[in-house]
Amino acid sequence: MRHLLAQAAPGCGMTPASSDGRSFNVPQLLNYGSQPGDSGPDLLRANAARDSTFIYLDCYEAASTRSSTTQRAADTVLIQSDTLLTKPLVLGLGVTIQVAAGATLTLAAQPVLPRQQVFSGPGSVRFQASAGTPEFAVWPEWWGGASFSDSLDLIASSCAAARCLVVLTKSYGLRRPWRITPNLLPWSGTNAELHPEGGNTQGVVFASGQYDPSRRVELPRFQNFDSSVTLEDVSGLWLYMHNTKFTKAAVTLAPTSAIRDATVEAYSVVSSNNIFTVQPTSQQALLQNVYLRSYMLVKAAPGVSNLNWFRGCATLSNVTIENSLLNGNEPRSVNTLLRSDCAAGIAGLNWRVTTMNYAHPKGWTVVAGAFTNLRSYVRLGQTISSSGGTVSWAGAGNTLDWGAFSTVQKDAVPMSTSPRPGTSPIVVNSNVVQIPALTSPWPANTVRTFYAYHVMMDGSSNPSTLSLGPHNQARTPQVARKQNPGIVVEGVEDQGGQVKYQLAVRLRNVSGRTLTQADVGTPLPLQFRLQVGVPSLLAAGGRRSAALLRRSAVRL
């Protein structure tokens, strides 16, 4: 049964033309009722309308005009025939698209959908790359599988012919390992986390294939896995792990043939046995042009810990492992920093520990096993106890440079190296700008510029990719002392192109009075949140607002 917009009866439909004539001027209505018919043909007619930008689909209690309609809490639209939409589908909150058996809904433009289940039925949903939309952002909540792992399987099927970013924004349980392919990559918000569920012990596996070397893959936090991340025969992979804790192995390299041109950055590893494990599945395995870096080991897990462990033999060509800050002080651990179980020896490894800051338990070892032409450098961050600390290896041409003693950890900076052009990560981190003691009055409601330094500031950010983060403390700053006289963060600017790592921070006096040295007589640290990436991505999808309706397809 069909309902016209003028009828005061429940119905689902596309909205009529807006008063400014910009978009949403498709008048066709969809079928509605307890036994709805096929809405595919109506969607196709809406898609073919020459003067429309979006296909906006919603359900109403009474349909008369756009301004006076009452939205239904929930409703279902049925598609029984193959339907290809080349325009962005904007879906109202509570609307579910049910695809019948044998039918396929194909989306060739980025949809804007609520972060809840919107797809149902035994039919198929497919994403199809186009010139205007070479890549899609998808949310696992759209599929509403029985588990997160089931939703990932449905996403993999839907994205078989397109490149998709799976947007992760909260904590998810993995019932089985998540196999990641070059066309299906995770995109992780600051609160994203993966943990095992239902007896599973494995995290994510990067399947063999050629990955985009210009794009850094942002992984969520990992917790309580036996193995958090595994790499098969990958090429061109650039991987960033924010945090992994309570794991046996943070990153495992398991090539059968070769891992080439790969970079893995593990920022924070907490209470884990192994940071990097190389466990080839054949004697002919090759590691070529591979760079592995951990930024901080908070402490090793109790028991035996081999922080960098070659569990089998592999041929190495231009391979570097760098541990920026080893700060493990777990008294129940027996630690080996670098170990080889390959009887023939691992040849040609470059290994650097740029700051070792251990309070060592008895029984720690720097290097163990067979290495040949090992070029190693360990820079001490404090005095190392003589009760432990042994070097035991077999092989020729090995060197160990202890560096100069220093207590300054210059390279122990938050986050990772500056993002490469063309990437779109969102990274939120706590930052502090120090306000020096005032030497001149600061008038009310005026702005002054101060500076902070952050490793991601390289001059490439602009107002569309750099902003205060979504959880910034600009209006309620956290300070090192109890009194904040009324200073807030108003804006930030990347000046790293002129001064290395420099971030200009604009602060406004909102106290309503002139501030003097009596208010800020000693340096005042002001904490805020910084966002680097694409601020609009996490805001896309969900509710219908004027800003949302004005946007075209979501772009990464």
Coordinates of C-alpha atoms in Angstrom, one line a residue:
M1 CA 0.0 0.0 0.0
R2 CA 1.4 3.5 -0.9
H3 CA 0.9 6.7 1.0
L4 CA 1.2 10.2 -0.5
L5 CA 3.1 12.8 1.5
A6 CA -0.2 14.8 2.0
Q7 CA -1.9 11.8 3.7
A8 CA -2.0 11.8 7.5
A9 CA -1.0 8.1 7.7
P10 CA 2.2 6.3 8.7
G11 CA 4.7 5.9 5.9
C12 CA 8.3 5.8 4.8
G13 CA 9.6 8.0 2.1
M14 CA 12.1 10.4 0.6
T15 CA 11.6 14.0 1.6
P16 CA 10.4 16.6 -0.9
A17 CA 12.4 19.5 -2.2
S18 CA 13.9 21.8 0.5
S19 CA 13.0 25.5 0.4
D20 CA 16.5 26.5 -0.7
G21 CA 16.5 24.0 -3.5
R22 CA 19.9 22.6 -2.7
S23 CA 19.0 18.9 -2.3
F24 CA 16.5 16.3 -1.1
N25 CA 14.1 17.0 -3.9
V26 CA 13.0 13.5 -4.6
P27 CA 9.2 13.1 -4.1
Q28 CA 8.8 9.4 -4.6
L29 CA 7.6 7.4 -1.6
L30 CA 8.5 3.9 -0.5
N31 CA 6.0 1.2 0.3
Y32 CA 4.9 0.8 3.9
G33 CA 2.9 -1.7 5.8
S34 CA 3.0 -4.9 7.9
Q35 CA 3.8 -6.7 4.6
P36 CA 5.8 -4.1 2.7
G37 CA 6.4 -4.6 -1.0
D38 CA 9.7 -4.1 -2.9
S39 CA 11.1 -0.6 -2.3
G40 CA 14.0 -1.2 -4.7
P41 CA 12.3 0.4 -7.8
D42 CA 11.4 3.5 -5.8
L43 CA 15.0 3.9 -4.6
L44 CA 16.2 3.5 -8.2
R45 CA 13.9 6.3 -9.3
A46 CA 15.2 8.5 -6.5
N47 CA 18.7 7.7 -7.5
A48 CA 18.0 8.6 -11.1
A49 CA 16.6 12.1 -10.3
R50 CA 18.9 14.6 -11.9
D51 CA 18.5 17.4 -9.4
S52 CA 19.2 15.5 -6.2
T53 CA 22.4 15.2 -4.2
F54 CA 21.3 12.6 -1.5
I55 CA 18.7 10.0 -1.1
Y56 CA 17.2 10.8 2.3
L57 CA 15.0 8.0 3.7
D58 CA 13.0 8.3 6.9
C59 CA 9.7 7.1 8.3
Y60 CA 6.9 9.3 9.7
E61 CA 3.7 9.0 11.7
A62 CA 2.1 11.6 9.6
A63 CA 3.3 12.8 6.2
S64 CA 2.4 16.3 5.0
T65 CA 5.4 18.6 4.8
R66 CA 9.0 18.2 5.9
S67 CA 8.6 20.7 8.7
S68 CA 5.5 19.1 10.3
T69 CA 6.2 15.4 10.0
T70 CA 6.6 13.3 13.2
Q71 CA 9.3 10.7 13.0
R72 CA 8.6 7.1 13.7
A73 CA 10.7 5.4 16.4
A74 CA 11.4 2.4 14.2
D75 CA 10.4 1.0 10.8
T76 CA 11.6 -1.4 8.1
V77 CA 12.1 -0.9 4.4
L78 CA 12.2 -4.1 2.3
I79 CA 14.3 -4.5 -0.8
Q80 CA 13.4 -7.6 -2.9
S81 CA 15.3 -6.8 -6.1
D82 CA 18.8 -5.8 -7.0
T83 CA 19.3 -2.1 -6.3
L84 CA 22.4 0.0 -7.2
L85 CA 22.6 3.5 -5.6
T86 CA 25.2 5.9 -6.9
K87 CA 24.2 8.7 -4.6
P88 CA 24.8 8.8 -0.8
L89 CA 22.0 7.2 1.1
V90 CA 21.1 9.2 4.3
L91 CA 19.1 7.1 6.7
G92 CA 16.8 8.3 9.4
L93 CA 17.3 7.1 13.0
G94 CA 15.5 3.8 13.6
V95 CA 15.1 2.8 10.0
T96 CA 16.2 -0.7 9.1
I97 CA 16.8 -1.9 5.5
Q98 CA 15.8 -5.6 5.1
V99 CA 17.3 -7.2 2.0
A100 CA 15.4 -10.3 0.9
A101 CA 17.0 -13.6 -0.2
G102 CA 18.5 -13.4 -3.6
A103 CA 18.5 -9.6 -3.7
T104 CA 21.6 -7.3 -3.4
L105 CA 21.7 -3.7 -2.3
T106 CA 24.8 -2.1 -3.8
L107 CA 26.1 1.3 -2.5
A108 CA 28.5 3.2 -4.8
A109 CA 28.7 6.3 -2.6
Q110 CA 29.5 6.7 1.1
P111 CA 26.2 6.3 3.1
V112 CA 25.4 8.4 6.2
L113 CA 23.8 5.9 8.6
P114 CA 23.1 5.8 12.3
R115 CA 25.5 3.9 14.5
Q116 CA 23.1 1.1 15.1
Q117 CA 21.9 -1.9 13.2
V118 CA 20.6 -0.8 9.8
F119 CA 21.0 -3.9 7.6
S120 CA 19.0 -7.1 8.1
G121 CA 17.7 -10.0 6.1
P122 CA 19.3 -12.9 4.2
G123 CA 20.2 -10.8 1.1
S124 CA 23.5 -9.1 0.4
V125 CA 24.8 -5.6 1.0
R126 CA 27.7 -4.6 -1.3
F127 CA 30.0 -1.6 -1.5
Q128 CA 31.2 -0.7 -4.9
A129 CA 34.2 1.7 -5.4
S130 CA 33.7 4.6 -7.8
A131 CA 35.7 7.6 -8.9
G132 CA 33.9 9.7 -6.3
T133 CA 34.1 7.2 -3.6
P134 CA 37.3 5.1 -3.8
E135 CA 37.0 4.1 -0.1
F136 CA 34.2 3.6 2.4
A137 CA 34.0 4.1 6.1
V138 CA 31.9 1.4 7.7
W139 CA 30.8 0.8 11.3
P140 CA 30.4 -2.8 12.6
E141 CA 27.2 -1.6 14.4
W142 CA 25.5 -1.3 11.0
W143 CA 25.3 -5.1 10.7
G144 CA 24.3 -6.1 14.2
G145 CA 25.8 -9.6 14.1
A146 CA 25.4 -12.0 17.0
S147 CA 28.9 -11.1 18.0
F148 CA 31.5 -8.5 16.9
S149 CA 33.3 -11.3 15.0
D150 CA 30.1 -12.1 13.1
S151 CA 29.8 -8.5 12.1
L152 CA 33.4 -8.5 10.8
D153 CA 32.6 -11.5 8.6
L154 CA 29.6 -9.6 7.1
I155 CA 31.7 -6.5 6.6
A156 CA 34.4 -8.6 4.8
S157 CA 31.7 -10.0 2.4
S158 CA 30.2 -6.5 1.8
C159 CA 33.6 -5.0 1.1
A160 CA 34.9 -7.8 -1.2
A161 CA 34.9 -5.3 -4.2
A162 CA 35.9 -2.1 -2.4
R163 CA 38.4 -0.7 0.0
C164 CA 36.8 -0.2 3.4
L165 CA 37.9 1.3 6.8
V166 CA 36.2 -0.4 9.7
V167 CA 35.7 2.4 12.2
L168 CA 36.2 1.2 15.8
T169 CA 35.0 3.5 18.6
K170 CA 34.6 1.3 21.7
S171 CA 35.6 -2.0 23.4
Y172 CA 34.9 -5.1 21.3
G173 CA 35.3 -8.8 22.0
L174 CA 36.9 -11.1 19.5
R175 CA 35.5 -14.7 19.4
R176 CA 38.0 -15.6 16.7
P177 CA 41.1 -14.0 15.2
W178 CA 40.3 -11.1 12.9
R179 CA 41.9 -11.5 9.5
I180 CA 42.7 -8.1 8.0
T181 CA 43.4 -7.8 4.3
P182 CA 44.8 -4.9 2.2
N183 CA 41.3 -3.7 1.2
L184 CA 39.8 -4.0 4.7
L185 CA 41.6 -2.0 7.4
P186 CA 40.8 -0.9 10.9
W187 CA 40.4 2.8 11.8
S188 CA 40.6 3.2 15.5
G189 CA 39.2 6.0 17.7
T190 CA 40.8 6.8 21.1
N191 CA 38.5 4.6 23.1
A192 CA 38.7 1.6 20.8
E193 CA 39.9 -1.7 22.4
L194 CA 39.9 -5.4 21.5
H195 CA 39.8 -8.2 24.0
P196 CA 39.3 -12.0 23.7
E197 CA 35.9 -13.6 24.1
G198 CA 34.5 -17.1 24.1
G199 CA 37.9 -18.8 24.6
N200 CA 39.7 -17.1 21.8
T201 CA 43.4 -16.2 22.4
Q202 CA 44.4 -14.5 19.2
G203 CA 43.9 -10.9 18.2
V204 CA 44.3 -9.7 14.6
V205 CA 46.2 -11.3 11.7
F206 CA 47.4 -9.2 8.8
A207 CA 46.9 -11.6 5.8
S208 CA 49.5 -11.9 3.0
G209 CA 49.3 -9.2 0.4
Q210 CA 50.5 -5.8 -0.8
Y211 CA 49.4 -2.9 1.5
D212 CA 49.5 0.8 0.9
P213 CA 52.9 2.0 2.2
S214 CA 51.8 5.6 2.4
R215 CA 49.0 4.9 4.8
R216 CA 49.5 4.2 8.5
V217 CA 47.1 1.6 9.9
E218 CA 45.9 2.7 13.3
L219 CA 45.1 -0.3 15.6
P220 CA 43.1 -0.1 18.8
R221 CA 44.3 -1.1 22.3
F222 CA 44.8 -4.8 22.9
Q223 CA 44.3 -6.6 26.2
N224 CA 44.7 -10.2 27.5
F225 CA 45.6 -11.9 24.2
D226 CA 48.2 -14.6 23.9
S227 CA 49.1 -13.0 20.6
S228 CA 47.9 -9.5 19.9
V229 CA 49.0 -8.9 16.3
T230 CA 50.4 -11.4 13.7
L231 CA 51.9 -10.6 10.3
E232 CA 52.0 -13.1 7.5
D233 CA 53.6 -12.5 4.1
V234 CA 52.9 -8.8 4.0
S235 CA 54.5 -6.1 1.9
G236 CA 54.3 -2.3 2.4
L237 CA 52.5 -2.5 5.7
W238 CA 52.9 0.6 8.0
L239 CA 51.3 -0.3 11.4
Y240 CA 50.8 1.7 14.6
M241 CA 49.8 0.0 17.8
H242 CA 48.7 2.4 20.6
N243 CA 48.8 0.0 23.6
T244 CA 48.9 -3.6 24.4
K245 CA 48.9 -5.1 27.9
F246 CA 48.7 -8.4 29.7
T247 CA 49.7 -10.3 26.6
K248 CA 52.2 -13.0 25.9
A249 CA 53.3 -11.6 22.5
A250 CA 52.5 -8.1 21.3
V251 CA 53.7 -8.5 17.7
T252 CA 54.5 -11.7 15.9
L253 CA 56.1 -11.9 12.5
A254 CA 55.2 -15.2 10.9
P255 CA 56.3 -15.2 7.3
T256 CA 56.2 -18.3 5.1
S257 CA 57.9 -16.6 2.2
A258 CA 58.8 -13.0 3.0
I259 CA 57.8 -9.8 4.8
R260 CA 59.0 -6.8 2.9
D261 CA 59.0 -3.0 3.3
A262 CA 57.1 -3.1 6.6
T263 CA 57.1 -0.7 9.6
V264 CA 55.6 -1.7 12.9
E265 CA 55.4 0.9 15.7
A266 CA 54.3 -0.3 19.2
Y267 CA 53.9 2.7 21.4
S268 CA 53.2 1.3 24.9
V269 CA 53.6 -2.3 25.9
V270 CA 52.5 -3.1 29.5
S271 CA 53.0 -6.3 31.5
S272 CA 53.8 -8.4 28.5
N273 CA 56.3 -11.2 27.9
N274 CA 57.4 -10.3 24.3
I275 CA 57.4 -7.1 22.3
F276 CA 58.5 -8.5 18.9
T277 CA 58.6 -12.2 18.1
V278 CA 59.9 -13.5 14.8
Q279 CA 58.5 -17.0 14.2
P280 CA 58.9 -18.0 10.6
T281 CA 56.9 -20.9 9.3
S282 CA 59.5 -22.1 6.8
Q283 CA 63.4 -22.2 6.7
Q284 CA 63.4 -20.0 3.6
A285 CA 61.6 -17.1 5.2
L286 CA 62.9 -13.6 4.4
L287 CA 62.7 -10.3 6.3
Q288 CA 63.6 -7.4 3.9
N289 CA 63.5 -3.7 4.7
V290 CA 61.7 -4.2 8.0
Y291 CA 61.7 -1.6 10.8
L292 CA 60.3 -2.5 14.2
R293 CA 60.1 0.0 17.0
S294 CA 58.6 0.0 20.5
Y295 CA 58.3 3.4 22.2
M296 CA 57.9 2.3 25.8
L297 CA 57.9 -0.9 27.8
V298 CA 56.3 -0.1 31.1
K299 CA 57.2 -3.4 32.7
A300 CA 57.7 -7.0 31.6
A301 CA 55.2 -9.7 32.7
P302 CA 56.0 -12.0 35.5
G303 CA 57.9 -15.1 34.5
V304 CA 60.3 -15.5 31.5
S305 CA 60.3 -12.5 29.1
N306 CA 62.2 -12.4 25.8
L307 CA 61.4 -8.9 24.7
N308 CA 62.8 -9.3 21.2
W309 CA 62.7 -13.0 20.3
F310 CA 63.8 -14.9 17.1
R311 CA 62.1 -18.3 17.7
G312 CA 63.3 -19.6 14.3
C313 CA 65.7 -18.9 11.5
A314 CA 65.1 -16.3 8.8
T315 CA 67.2 -14.4 6.3
L316 CA 67.5 -10.7 7.1
S317 CA 68.1 -7.8 4.7
N318 CA 68.1 -4.3 6.2
V319 CA 66.2 -5.2 9.4
T320 CA 66.2 -2.9 12.4
I321 CA 64.6 -3.4 15.8
E322 CA 64.6 -0.2 18.0
N323 CA 63.4 -0.1 21.6
S324 CA 63.1 3.5 22.6
L325 CA 62.5 3.2 26.3
L326 CA 62.8 0.0 28.3
N327 CA 61.5 0.7 31.8
G328 CA 60.8 -2.7 33.2
N329 CA 61.0 -3.3 36.9
E330 CA 58.9 -6.4 37.5
P331 CA 60.8 -8.3 40.3
R332 CA 59.2 -11.6 39.3
S333 CA 60.6 -11.4 35.7
V334 CA 63.6 -13.1 34.2
N335 CA 64.3 -10.9 31.2
T336 CA 66.3 -11.3 28.0
L337 CA 66.3 -8.2 25.9
L338 CA 67.3 -10.0 22.6
R339 CA 67.3 -13.7 22.1
S340 CA 67.8 -16.1 19.2
D341 CA 66.7 -19.8 19.1
C342 CA 68.1 -20.2 15.6
A343 CA 71.1 -22.6 16.0
A344 CA 72.6 -21.4 12.7
G345 CA 72.4 -17.8 14.0
I346 CA 70.6 -14.7 12.9
A347 CA 72.8 -12.6 10.7
G348 CA 72.9 -8.8 10.0
L349 CA 70.4 -7.5 12.6
N350 CA 70.5 -3.8 13.6
W351 CA 69.3 -3.5 17.2
R352 CA 69.1 -0.2 19.2
V353 CA 67.9 0.5 22.7
T354 CA 67.9 4.3 22.8
T355 CA 67.1 4.5 26.5
M356 CA 67.3 1.6 29.0
N357 CA 66.0 2.6 32.4
Y358 CA 65.7 -0.6 34.3
A359 CA 65.6 -1.4 38.0
H360 CA 66.8 -4.9 37.1
P361 CA 65.9 -8.0 39.0
K362 CA 68.5 -10.7 39.5
G363 CA 68.9 -12.7 36.3
W364 CA 68.6 -10.4 33.3
T365 CA 70.4 -10.9 30.0
V366 CA 71.1 -8.4 27.3
V367 CA 71.8 -10.8 24.4
A368 CA 71.4 -14.6 24.3
G369 CA 71.7 -17.1 21.5
A370 CA 73.4 -17.2 18.1
F371 CA 73.9 -14.0 16.1
T372 CA 76.3 -13.1 13.4
N373 CA 77.3 -9.5 12.5
L374 CA 74.9 -8.2 15.1
R375 CA 75.1 -4.4 15.3
S376 CA 73.7 -3.4 18.6
Y377 CA 73.6 -0.2 20.7
V378 CA 72.2 0.1 24.2
R379 CA 72.1 3.5 25.7
L380 CA 71.8 3.6 29.5
G381 CA 69.3 5.8 31.2
Q382 CA 70.6 5.1 34.7
T383 CA 73.2 3.0 36.6
I384 CA 72.7 -0.7 35.9
S385 CA 73.0 -3.1 38.8
S386 CA 76.0 -5.4 38.7
S387 CA 74.0 -8.2 40.2
G388 CA 72.8 -9.1 36.7
G389 CA 73.4 -7.9 33.2
T390 CA 75.1 -10.6 31.1
V391 CA 75.9 -10.8 27.4
S392 CA 76.0 -14.4 26.0
W393 CA 76.0 -15.0 22.3
A394 CA 77.6 -17.3 19.7
G395 CA 78.8 -15.9 16.4
A396 CA 81.2 -13.6 14.7
G397 CA 81.3 -9.9 14.0
N398 CA 79.0 -9.0 16.8
T399 CA 79.3 -5.5 18.5
L400 CA 77.6 -4.0 21.5
D401 CA 78.0 -0.3 22.1
W402 CA 76.8 0.8 25.5
G403 CA 76.8 4.5 24.5
A404 CA 77.3 7.4 26.9
F405 CA 75.7 7.4 30.3
S406 CA 72.8 9.9 30.4
T407 CA 69.7 10.5 32.4
V408 CA 68.0 12.6 29.8
Q409 CA 65.5 10.6 27.7
K410 CA 65.3 12.9 24.7
D411 CA 63.7 10.4 22.4
A412 CA 61.1 9.1 24.9
V413 CA 58.3 11.3 23.5
P414 CA 54.6 10.5 23.3
M415 CA 53.1 9.3 20.0
S416 CA 55.0 8.3 17.0
T417 CA 57.0 9.9 14.2
S418 CA 55.2 12.5 12.1
P419 CA 52.4 11.2 9.8
R420 CA 53.2 10.7 6.2
P421 CA 51.3 12.7 3.6
G422 CA 48.0 11.2 2.6
T423 CA 47.3 9.5 5.9
S424 CA 44.2 10.2 7.9
P425 CA 44.6 9.0 11.5
I426 CA 42.9 10.6 14.4
V427 CA 45.3 10.7 17.3
V428 CA 44.3 12.3 20.6
N429 CA 46.8 12.8 23.3
S430 CA 47.3 14.8 26.5
N431 CA 49.4 17.9 25.9
V432 CA 50.8 20.6 28.3
V433 CA 51.7 24.2 27.6
Q434 CA 53.6 25.9 30.3
I435 CA 52.6 29.5 31.0
P436 CA 55.7 31.4 32.4
A437 CA 55.3 33.8 35.2
L438 CA 53.7 37.0 33.9
T439 CA 56.0 40.0 33.5
S440 CA 53.3 42.3 32.2
P441 CA 49.5 42.6 32.8
W442 CA 47.2 40.3 30.7
P443 CA 44.0 42.3 29.9
A444 CA 40.7 40.6 30.2
N445 CA 39.3 38.7 27.2
T446 CA 42.6 39.0 25.2
V447 CA 44.6 36.2 23.6
R448 CA 48.3 35.4 24.0
T449 CA 50.3 32.8 22.2
F450 CA 52.5 30.2 24.0
Y451 CA 54.3 27.1 22.7
A452 CA 54.3 23.4 23.3
Y453 CA 56.3 20.8 21.5
H454 CA 54.9 17.6 20.0
V455 CA 56.6 15.1 17.8
M456 CA 53.7 15.0 15.3
M457 CA 54.0 18.7 14.5
D458 CA 55.9 18.8 11.2
G459 CA 54.2 21.8 9.5
S460 CA 51.8 19.6 7.4
S461 CA 48.7 20.0 9.6
N462 CA 46.1 22.7 8.8
P463 CA 42.8 23.8 10.4
S464 CA 41.0 20.9 8.8
T465 CA 43.4 18.3 10.2
L466 CA 44.4 19.8 13.5
S467 CA 42.2 20.9 16.3
L468 CA 41.4 20.6 20.0
G469 CA 40.2 17.0 20.6
P470 CA 36.6 16.0 21.2
H471 CA 37.4 15.5 24.9
N472 CA 39.5 18.6 25.4
Q473 CA 39.8 20.4 28.7
A474 CA 39.8 23.9 27.2
R475 CA 36.8 25.1 29.3
T476 CA 37.8 23.2 32.4
P477 CA 41.6 23.0 32.3
Q478 CA 43.5 20.6 34.5
V479 CA 46.5 22.3 36.1
A480 CA 49.4 21.2 38.2
R481 CA 48.2 23.3 41.1
K482 CA 44.7 23.9 42.4
Q483 CA 44.1 27.5 41.2
N484 CA 43.6 28.4 37.5
P485 CA 43.0 32.1 37.4
G486 CA 40.8 31.8 34.3
I487 CA 42.8 30.8 31.3
V488 CA 41.5 28.5 28.5
V489 CA 42.9 27.1 25.3
E490 CA 41.3 28.8 22.3
G491 CA 43.2 27.3 19.4
V492 CA 46.3 25.5 18.1
E493 CA 48.6 25.9 15.1
D494 CA 51.2 23.5 13.7
Q495 CA 54.4 25.5 13.3
G496 CA 56.7 22.5 12.9
G497 CA 57.8 23.6 9.5
Q498 CA 59.5 26.7 11.0
V499 CA 60.6 25.3 14.4
K500 CA 60.9 21.5 14.9
Y501 CA 57.9 20.0 16.7
Q502 CA 56.5 23.5 17.6
L503 CA 52.8 23.9 18.4
A504 CA 51.5 27.4 18.9
V505 CA 48.8 27.4 21.5
R506 CA 46.5 30.4 21.8
L507 CA 45.3 31.1 25.3
R508 CA 42.5 33.5 26.3
N509 CA 42.0 35.3 29.6
V510 CA 38.4 34.7 30.4
S511 CA 38.6 35.7 34.1
G512 CA 36.8 38.9 33.5
R513 CA 39.7 41.0 34.9
T514 CA 43.3 41.8 34.1
L515 CA 45.7 39.1 35.3
T516 CA 49.0 40.1 36.9
Q517 CA 52.1 38.4 38.4
A518 CA 50.0 38.0 41.5
D519 CA 47.9 35.5 39.6
V520 CA 50.6 33.7 37.7
G521 CA 53.8 34.3 39.6
T522 CA 55.4 30.9 38.8
P523 CA 55.1 28.8 35.7
L524 CA 51.7 27.3 35.3
P525 CA 51.2 24.0 33.3
L526 CA 47.9 23.9 31.4
Q527 CA 46.8 20.5 30.1
F528 CA 44.6 20.1 27.0
R529 CA 43.7 17.5 24.3
L530 CA 45.0 17.6 20.8
Q531 CA 43.4 15.9 17.7
V532 CA 45.4 15.3 14.5
G533 CA 43.6 13.8 11.5
V534 CA 40.1 14.2 10.1
P535 CA 37.8 15.6 12.8
S536 CA 34.6 15.0 10.7
L537 CA 35.0 11.3 10.4
L538 CA 33.9 10.3 13.9
A539 CA 31.0 12.8 13.7
A540 CA 29.6 11.3 10.5
G541 CA 26.5 9.1 10.5
G542 CA 23.7 8.9 13.1
R543 CA 21.5 11.8 13.6
R544 CA 19.9 14.1 11.1
S545 CA 21.2 17.7 11.6
A546 CA 21.3 20.6 9.2
A547 CA 25.1 20.3 9.0
L548 CA 24.8 16.5 8.2
L549 CA 22.2 17.1 5.5
R550 CA 24.4 19.7 3.8
R551 CA 27.4 17.4 3.6
S552 CA 28.0 15.3 0.6
A553 CA 29.5 11.8 1.0
V554 CA 31.8 11.2 3.9
R555 CA 35.4 11.5 2.7
L556 CA 38.4 10.3 4.5

